[in-house]
C-alpha cells in the first residue's frame, strides 16, 4: 500500500512538473482578409510593436505588455484591444468591413469581443454632432440611454476579470463627464453668436509691429487659431491660401494666430517664411486670454467676426469645407 501511494505521489509530482508556467507575454495571431497594410501596429502612447502580415493575410507574434488598453492599427483602420500577459489571442477580420467583422478566439477573447461590440454600439448610439447641437434635456436623455446600453452589454458579457470591469466602468464615467463638458463648451460657443467678440491686443505681426482685433474693424475677420506642431492645422494651409486668393480685395481680413509656446517662436517665423503664409500672421506669445474666451480646447479652430466686431460664428467652417464659401456668399463678402 505504501509503495502504491509512493508511486501515485511521484506520478502527481511529475505531472505537476510538466505543467507550463504562466506566460509572461501576449501571443497575438490571426488572419486579415483584404488587409490595408503589410503590417499591424500595436500602440499606446507610442508604437509598442509592429507585426508583419504575410501575403495570405496571416500574422503571429508575441509581445510583453503592461495590462491595459491598446490600439491595433491596420493602415487607416484601428480598433481597441485589451492586452494582458498570458493572453493568447487569435483575431479574424475582413478589413473591408473592419468594425463589423472583427472577432477574437482564445485566452482573453471575452474582453476583446466585448470591446468590438462596444465600438459598434457606440457608433450606432452616439451621434456626436446631434448631441452637441441638441437642447440640454435631449442631450441628457440621449447620454443616459447610451450609458445604460453600455452597462447592459458589460453586464451580459461573461468571463471578464474584475480589473477589466472596473476599468470599463471608470471609462464610462469619464466618457459621460467628457461629453457633458464638450456639450457645455459647445453651448457656450453657440451663445456667442451676435455678441461682441472677445479681443486680442498687441499680438506680434510677422510683417512688423503689433496688431489688435480692434485694428481690423470695418471688415469681416476670419481667424485661424493654429500651431506649428499641429498636423491638421498644416493640412488646412493650402485650402486657406486658395480662399485668401479667391477673396483678395474683398472686405475681409484673413488672420492666423499662432498659439505656439515662446520656445517655438523661431519655428513659427521660419514656417511662415518657408510656406509663404499669406494674410495677417500673428504670434500670441503664450497669451491664452483670447483662446480661452473662445473655449478653444483643440486646433485648428476658425472664427468669423463681422465688421462691427461681433461674432458671426465662433466655430466657423474650415477652409477645406465648401460650407465656408457658402457662408461668405450668404454674407455678400
PDB file of C-alpha atoms in Angstrom, residues 106-324:
ATOM      1  CA  UNK A 106      -8.550  32.139 -27.341  1.00  0.00           C
ATOM      2  CA  UNK A 107      -7.447  33.368 -23.934  1.00  0.00           C
ATOM      3  CA  UNK A 108      -8.544  36.971 -23.465  1.00  0.00           C
ATOM      4  CA  UNK A 109     -11.164  36.829 -26.207  1.00  0.00           C
ATOM      5  CA  UNK A 110     -14.055  37.730 -23.884  1.00  0.00           C
ATOM      6  CA  UNK A 111     -12.752  41.227 -23.129  1.00  0.00           C
ATOM      7  CA  UNK A 112     -11.816  41.923 -26.720  1.00  0.00           C
ATOM      8  CA  UNK A 113     -15.059  40.667 -28.259  1.00  0.00           C
ATOM      9  CA  UNK A 114     -16.791  42.945 -25.755  1.00  0.00           C
ATOM     10  CA  UNK A 115     -14.692  45.906 -26.966  1.00  0.00           C
ATOM     11  CA  UNK A 116     -15.559  45.110 -30.598  1.00  0.00           C
ATOM     12  CA  UNK A 117     -19.291  45.045 -29.770  1.00  0.00           C
ATOM     13  CA  UNK A 118     -18.923  48.220 -27.707  1.00  0.00           C
ATOM     14  CA  UNK A 119     -17.359  50.065 -30.657  1.00  0.00           C
ATOM     15  CA  UNK A 120     -20.299  49.133 -32.889  1.00  0.00           C
ATOM     16  CA  UNK A 121     -22.747  50.097 -30.174  1.00  0.00           C
ATOM     17  CA  UNK A 122     -21.071  53.473 -29.719  1.00  0.00           C
ATOM     18  CA  UNK A 123     -21.186  54.091 -33.466  1.00  0.00           C
ATOM     19  CA  UNK A 124     -24.911  53.357 -33.529  1.00  0.00           C
ATOM     20  CA  UNK A 125     -25.851  55.180 -30.338  1.00  0.00           C
ATOM     21  CA  UNK A 126     -23.747  58.332 -30.218  1.00  0.00           C
ATOM     22  CA  UNK A 127     -24.175  60.913 -32.941  1.00  0.00           C
ATOM     23  CA  UNK A 128     -21.701  63.485 -31.667  1.00  0.00           C
ATOM     24  CA  UNK A 129     -22.876  66.286 -33.959  1.00  0.00           C
ATOM     25  CA  UNK A 130     -26.511  65.777 -32.967  1.00  0.00           C
ATOM     26  CA  UNK A 131     -25.577  65.548 -29.286  1.00  0.00           C
ATOM     27  CA  UNK A 132     -23.625  68.797 -29.353  1.00  0.00           C
ATOM     28  CA  UNK A 133     -26.440  70.746 -31.030  1.00  0.00           C
ATOM     29  CA  UNK A 134     -29.384  69.339 -29.050  1.00  0.00           C
ATOM     30  CA  UNK A 135     -31.013  71.041 -26.068  1.00  0.00           C
ATOM     31  CA  UNK A 136     -29.936  70.134 -22.528  1.00  0.00           C
ATOM     32  CA  UNK A 137     -32.909  67.875 -21.826  1.00  0.00           C
ATOM     33  CA  UNK A 138     -32.452  65.925 -25.077  1.00  0.00           C
ATOM     34  CA  UNK A 139     -28.702  65.706 -24.508  1.00  0.00           C
ATOM     35  CA  UNK A 140     -29.135  64.243 -21.015  1.00  0.00           C
ATOM     36  CA  UNK A 141     -31.727  61.760 -22.271  1.00  0.00           C
ATOM     37  CA  UNK A 142     -29.542  60.509 -25.129  1.00  0.00           C
ATOM     38  CA  UNK A 143     -26.420  60.314 -22.985  1.00  0.00           C
ATOM     39  CA  UNK A 144     -28.157  58.382 -20.199  1.00  0.00           C
ATOM     40  CA  UNK A 145     -29.669  55.975 -22.742  1.00  0.00           C
ATOM     41  CA  UNK A 146     -26.228  55.308 -24.236  1.00  0.00           C
ATOM     42  CA  UNK A 147     -24.681  54.837 -20.795  1.00  0.00           C
ATOM     43  CA  UNK A 148     -27.371  52.292 -19.883  1.00  0.00           C
ATOM     44  CA  UNK A 149     -26.825  50.354 -23.123  1.00  0.00           C
ATOM     45  CA  UNK A 150     -23.091  50.120 -22.452  1.00  0.00           C
ATOM     46  CA  UNK A 151     -23.786  48.859 -18.916  1.00  0.00           C
ATOM     47  CA  UNK A 152     -26.192  46.205 -20.227  1.00  0.00           C
ATOM     48  CA  UNK A 153     -23.524  44.985 -22.660  1.00  0.00           C
ATOM     49  CA  UNK A 154     -20.879  44.880 -19.928  1.00  0.00           C
ATOM     50  CA  UNK A 155     -23.170  43.013 -17.515  1.00  0.00           C
ATOM     51  CA  UNK A 156     -24.154  40.498 -20.222  1.00  0.00           C
ATOM     52  CA  UNK A 157     -20.537  39.632 -21.131  1.00  0.00           C
ATOM     53  CA  UNK A 158     -19.264  36.600 -19.243  1.00  0.00           C
ATOM     54  CA  UNK A 159     -15.685  35.715 -18.351  1.00  0.00           C
ATOM     55  CA  UNK A 160     -14.412  39.249 -17.736  1.00  0.00           C
ATOM     56  CA  UNK A 161     -11.934  39.776 -14.919  1.00  0.00           C
ATOM     57  CA  UNK A 162     -12.686  42.290 -12.176  1.00  0.00           C
ATOM     58  CA  UNK A 163      -9.881  44.669 -13.203  1.00  0.00           C
ATOM     59  CA  UNK A 164     -11.285  44.945 -16.734  1.00  0.00           C
ATOM     60  CA  UNK A 165     -14.827  45.528 -15.466  1.00  0.00           C
ATOM     61  CA  UNK A 166     -13.599  48.246 -13.100  1.00  0.00           C
ATOM     62  CA  UNK A 167     -11.659  49.868 -15.947  1.00  0.00           C
ATOM     63  CA  UNK A 168     -14.705  49.886 -18.226  1.00  0.00           C
ATOM     64  CA  UNK A 169     -16.950  51.342 -15.532  1.00  0.00           C
ATOM     65  CA  UNK A 170     -14.407  54.085 -14.898  1.00  0.00           C
ATOM     66  CA  UNK A 171     -14.121  54.797 -18.629  1.00  0.00           C
ATOM     67  CA  UNK A 172     -17.900  55.053 -18.916  1.00  0.00           C
ATOM     68  CA  UNK A 173     -17.964  57.681 -16.178  1.00  0.00           C
ATOM     69  CA  UNK A 174     -15.109  59.578 -17.815  1.00  0.00           C
ATOM     70  CA  UNK A 175     -16.853  59.483 -21.195  1.00  0.00           C
ATOM     71  CA  UNK A 176     -20.042  60.851 -19.638  1.00  0.00           C
ATOM     72  CA  UNK A 177     -18.163  63.708 -17.973  1.00  0.00           C
ATOM     73  CA  UNK A 178     -16.170  64.458 -21.117  1.00  0.00           C
ATOM     74  CA  UNK A 179     -19.264  64.608 -23.317  1.00  0.00           C
ATOM     75  CA  UNK A 180     -21.033  66.794 -20.748  1.00  0.00           C
ATOM     76  CA  UNK A 181     -18.036  69.147 -20.758  1.00  0.00           C
ATOM     77  CA  UNK A 182     -17.991  69.202 -24.569  1.00  0.00           C
ATOM     78  CA  UNK A 183     -21.717  69.956 -24.621  1.00  0.00           C
ATOM     79  CA  UNK A 184     -21.358  72.835 -22.164  1.00  0.00           C
ATOM     80  CA  UNK A 185     -18.472  74.216 -24.231  1.00  0.00           C
ATOM     81  CA  UNK A 186     -20.474  73.934 -27.452  1.00  0.00           C
ATOM     82  CA  UNK A 187     -23.444  75.701 -25.901  1.00  0.00           C
ATOM     83  CA  UNK A 188     -21.174  78.489 -24.701  1.00  0.00           C
ATOM     84  CA  UNK A 189     -19.766  78.839 -28.231  1.00  0.00           C
ATOM     85  CA  UNK A 190     -23.254  78.975 -29.783  1.00  0.00           C
ATOM     86  CA  UNK A 191     -24.268  81.600 -27.237  1.00  0.00           C
ATOM     87  CA  UNK A 192     -21.515  83.924 -28.503  1.00  0.00           C
ATOM     88  CA  UNK A 193     -23.246  84.422 -31.874  1.00  0.00           C
ATOM     89  CA  UNK A 194     -24.206  88.038 -32.423  1.00  0.00           C
ATOM     90  CA  UNK A 195     -22.353  89.252 -29.348  1.00  0.00           C
ATOM     91  CA  UNK A 196     -19.250  91.415 -29.249  1.00  0.00           C
ATOM     92  CA  UNK A 197     -16.162  89.302 -29.817  1.00  0.00           C
ATOM     93  CA  UNK A 198     -13.557  88.818 -27.112  1.00  0.00           C
ATOM     94  CA  UNK A 199     -10.422  90.719 -28.073  1.00  0.00           C
ATOM     95  CA  UNK A 200      -6.738  90.130 -28.540  1.00  0.00           C
ATOM     96  CA  UNK A 201      -4.359  93.019 -28.065  1.00  0.00           C
ATOM     97  CA  UNK A 202      -0.859  93.743 -29.354  1.00  0.00           C
ATOM     98  CA  UNK A 203      -0.012  90.377 -30.871  1.00  0.00           C
ATOM     99  CA  UNK A 204       3.275  90.407 -32.774  1.00  0.00           C
ATOM    100  CA  UNK A 205       2.740  90.724 -36.520  1.00  0.00           C
ATOM    101  CA  UNK A 206       5.184  88.791 -38.703  1.00  0.00           C
ATOM    102  CA  UNK A 207       5.188  91.721 -41.129  1.00  0.00           C
ATOM    103  CA  UNK A 208       6.243  94.042 -38.318  1.00  0.00           C
ATOM    104  CA  UNK A 209       4.656  95.885 -35.419  1.00  0.00           C
ATOM    105  CA  UNK A 210       1.768  94.822 -33.205  1.00  0.00           C
ATOM    106  CA  UNK A 211      -1.834  94.049 -34.174  1.00  0.00           C
ATOM    107  CA  UNK A 212      -5.034  94.063 -32.123  1.00  0.00           C
ATOM    108  CA  UNK A 213      -8.510  92.906 -33.115  1.00  0.00           C
ATOM    109  CA  UNK A 214      -9.795  96.490 -32.919  1.00  0.00           C
ATOM    110  CA  UNK A 215      -7.345  97.424 -35.693  1.00  0.00           C
ATOM    111  CA  UNK A 216      -9.401  95.287 -38.098  1.00  0.00           C
ATOM    112  CA  UNK A 217     -12.842  96.823 -37.509  1.00  0.00           C
ATOM    113  CA  UNK A 218     -14.702  97.756 -40.658  1.00  0.00           C
ATOM    114  CA  UNK A 219     -14.021  94.409 -42.333  1.00  0.00           C
ATOM    115  CA  UNK A 220     -15.027  90.829 -41.767  1.00  0.00           C
ATOM    116  CA  UNK A 221     -12.288  88.916 -39.932  1.00  0.00           C
ATOM    117  CA  UNK A 222     -11.691  85.200 -40.482  1.00  0.00           C
ATOM    118  CA  UNK A 223      -9.332  83.904 -37.788  1.00  0.00           C
ATOM    119  CA  UNK A 224      -7.308  80.700 -37.903  1.00  0.00           C
ATOM    120  CA  UNK A 225      -6.114  79.506 -34.471  1.00  0.00           C
ATOM    121  CA  UNK A 226      -3.200  77.161 -35.145  1.00  0.00           C
ATOM    122  CA  UNK A 227       0.296  75.996 -34.113  1.00  0.00           C
ATOM    123  CA  UNK A 228       3.388  74.835 -35.968  1.00  0.00           C
ATOM    124  CA  UNK A 229       3.249  71.378 -34.337  1.00  0.00           C
ATOM    125  CA  UNK A 230      -0.396  70.748 -35.346  1.00  0.00           C
ATOM    126  CA  UNK A 231      -0.738  68.328 -38.285  1.00  0.00           C
ATOM    127  CA  UNK A 232      -4.422  69.073 -39.036  1.00  0.00           C
ATOM    128  CA  UNK A 233      -3.601  72.800 -38.932  1.00  0.00           C
ATOM    129  CA  UNK A 234      -0.909  72.394 -41.569  1.00  0.00           C
ATOM    130  CA  UNK A 235      -3.268  70.369 -43.773  1.00  0.00           C
ATOM    131  CA  UNK A 236      -5.586  73.373 -43.923  1.00  0.00           C
ATOM    132  CA  UNK A 237      -2.848  75.747 -45.142  1.00  0.00           C
ATOM    133  CA  UNK A 238      -3.217  75.040 -48.909  1.00  0.00           C
ATOM    134  CA  UNK A 239      -7.004  75.458 -48.660  1.00  0.00           C
ATOM    135  CA  UNK A 240      -6.624  78.662 -46.670  1.00  0.00           C
ATOM    136  CA  UNK A 241      -4.293  80.052 -49.338  1.00  0.00           C
ATOM    137  CA  UNK A 242      -6.890  79.278 -52.011  1.00  0.00           C
ATOM    138  CA  UNK A 243      -9.655  81.015 -50.063  1.00  0.00           C
ATOM    139  CA  UNK A 244      -7.455  84.048 -49.408  1.00  0.00           C
ATOM    140  CA  UNK A 245      -6.646  84.281 -53.104  1.00  0.00           C
ATOM    141  CA  UNK A 246     -10.303  83.956 -54.105  1.00  0.00           C
ATOM    142  CA  UNK A 247     -11.348  86.762 -51.740  1.00  0.00           C
ATOM    143  CA  UNK A 248      -8.388  89.056 -52.278  1.00  0.00           C
ATOM    144  CA  UNK A 249      -9.583  92.659 -52.409  1.00  0.00           C
ATOM    145  CA  UNK A 250     -12.887  91.779 -50.696  1.00  0.00           C
ATOM    146  CA  UNK A 251     -13.883  93.367 -47.369  1.00  0.00           C
ATOM    147  CA  UNK A 252     -12.399  90.546 -45.294  1.00  0.00           C
ATOM    148  CA  UNK A 253      -9.114  90.054 -43.445  1.00  0.00           C
ATOM    149  CA  UNK A 254      -7.592  86.604 -43.002  1.00  0.00           C
ATOM    150  CA  UNK A 255      -5.762  86.353 -39.695  1.00  0.00           C
ATOM    151  CA  UNK A 256      -3.698  83.397 -38.496  1.00  0.00           C
ATOM    152  CA  UNK A 257      -2.851  83.381 -34.781  1.00  0.00           C
ATOM    153  CA  UNK A 258      -0.114  81.002 -33.664  1.00  0.00           C
ATOM    154  CA  UNK A 259      -0.631  79.716 -30.122  1.00  0.00           C
ATOM    155  CA  UNK A 260       2.803  78.073 -30.055  1.00  0.00           C
ATOM    156  CA  UNK A 261       4.892  78.292 -26.906  1.00  0.00           C
ATOM    157  CA  UNK A 262       7.505  81.015 -26.761  1.00  0.00           C
ATOM    158  CA  UNK A 263      10.292  78.458 -27.363  1.00  0.00           C
ATOM    159  CA  UNK A 264       8.775  77.774 -30.807  1.00  0.00           C
ATOM    160  CA  UNK A 265       8.940  81.423 -31.862  1.00  0.00           C
ATOM    161  CA  UNK A 266      11.796  80.861 -34.333  1.00  0.00           C
ATOM    162  CA  UNK A 267       9.992  77.796 -35.731  1.00  0.00           C
ATOM    163  CA  UNK A 268       6.908  79.950 -36.303  1.00  0.00           C
ATOM    164  CA  UNK A 269       8.843  82.629 -38.157  1.00  0.00           C
ATOM    165  CA  UNK A 270      10.634  80.005 -40.265  1.00  0.00           C
ATOM    166  CA  UNK A 271       7.382  78.244 -41.188  1.00  0.00           C
ATOM    167  CA  UNK A 272       5.659  81.482 -42.176  1.00  0.00           C
ATOM    168  CA  UNK A 273       8.585  82.241 -44.484  1.00  0.00           C
ATOM    169  CA  UNK A 274       9.129  78.740 -45.913  1.00  0.00           C
ATOM    170  CA  UNK A 275       5.436  78.045 -46.588  1.00  0.00           C
ATOM    171  CA  UNK A 276       4.884  81.616 -47.788  1.00  0.00           C
ATOM    172  CA  UNK A 277       1.909  82.021 -45.490  1.00  0.00           C
ATOM    173  CA  UNK A 278      -0.244  84.955 -46.508  1.00  0.00           C
ATOM    174  CA  UNK A 279      -2.796  87.042 -44.674  1.00  0.00           C
ATOM    175  CA  UNK A 280      -2.007  88.566 -41.296  1.00  0.00           C
ATOM    176  CA  UNK A 281       0.323  86.270 -39.356  1.00  0.00           C
ATOM    177  CA  UNK A 282       0.296  86.855 -35.600  1.00  0.00           C
ATOM    178  CA  UNK A 283       2.092  85.273 -32.636  1.00  0.00           C
ATOM    179  CA  UNK A 284       0.135  85.117 -29.370  1.00  0.00           C
ATOM    180  CA  UNK A 285       3.240  84.924 -27.126  1.00  0.00           C
ATOM    181  CA  UNK A 286       1.504  82.357 -24.903  1.00  0.00           C
ATOM    182  CA  UNK A 287      -1.307  84.821 -24.159  1.00  0.00           C
ATOM    183  CA  UNK A 288      -4.280  82.484 -23.667  1.00  0.00           C
ATOM    184  CA  UNK A 289      -6.882  85.178 -22.997  1.00  0.00           C
ATOM    185  CA  UNK A 290      -8.378  85.181 -26.493  1.00  0.00           C
ATOM    186  CA  UNK A 291      -8.228  81.377 -26.922  1.00  0.00           C
ATOM    187  CA  UNK A 292      -9.778  80.769 -23.502  1.00  0.00           C
ATOM    188  CA  UNK A 293     -12.573  83.250 -24.178  1.00  0.00           C
ATOM    189  CA  UNK A 294     -13.484  81.215 -27.264  1.00  0.00           C
ATOM    190  CA  UNK A 295     -13.336  77.910 -25.301  1.00  0.00           C
ATOM    191  CA  UNK A 296     -10.616  76.571 -27.585  1.00  0.00           C
ATOM    192  CA  UNK A 297      -9.554  73.093 -26.492  1.00  0.00           C
ATOM    193  CA  UNK A 298      -8.449  71.801 -29.892  1.00  0.00           C
ATOM    194  CA  UNK A 299      -6.968  73.234 -33.066  1.00  0.00           C
ATOM    195  CA  UNK A 300      -7.315  74.192 -35.825  1.00  0.00           C
ATOM    196  CA  UNK A 301     -10.238  76.395 -34.891  1.00  0.00           C
ATOM    197  CA  UNK A 302     -11.701  79.064 -37.144  1.00  0.00           C
ATOM    198  CA  UNK A 303     -13.653  82.141 -36.075  1.00  0.00           C
ATOM    199  CA  UNK A 304     -15.650  84.609 -38.177  1.00  0.00           C
ATOM    200  CA  UNK A 305     -16.297  88.154 -36.930  1.00  0.00           C
ATOM    201  CA  UNK A 306     -18.360  90.864 -38.637  1.00  0.00           C
ATOM    202  CA  UNK A 307     -17.179  94.418 -39.486  1.00  0.00           C
ATOM    203  CA  UNK A 308     -18.673  95.764 -36.247  1.00  0.00           C
ATOM    204  CA  UNK A 309     -16.638  93.316 -34.163  1.00  0.00           C
ATOM    205  CA  UNK A 310     -19.481  90.904 -33.385  1.00  0.00           C
ATOM    206  CA  UNK A 311     -19.280  87.115 -33.579  1.00  0.00           C
ATOM    207  CA  UNK A 312     -20.846  85.531 -36.648  1.00  0.00           C
ATOM    208  CA  UNK A 313     -19.557  82.020 -35.949  1.00  0.00           C
ATOM    209  CA  UNK A 314     -17.267  81.086 -33.049  1.00  0.00           C
ATOM    210  CA  UNK A 315     -16.615  77.704 -34.659  1.00  0.00           C
ATOM    211  CA  UNK A 316     -16.669  78.557 -38.355  1.00  0.00           C
ATOM    212  CA  UNK A 317     -16.212  76.078 -41.236  1.00  0.00           C
ATOM    213  CA  UNK A 318     -12.637  75.202 -42.141  1.00  0.00           C
ATOM    214  CA  UNK A 319     -11.100  76.421 -45.420  1.00  0.00           C
ATOM    215  CA  UNK A 320     -11.320  72.852 -46.761  1.00  0.00           C
ATOM    216  CA  UNK A 321     -15.090  72.850 -46.152  1.00  0.00           C
ATOM    217  CA  UNK A 322     -17.252  74.078 -49.055  1.00  0.00           C
ATOM    218  CA  UNK A 323     -19.656  75.483 -46.456  1.00  0.00           C
ATOM    219  CA  UNK A 324     -17.192  78.303 -45.842  1.00  0.00           C
TER     220      UNK A 324
END
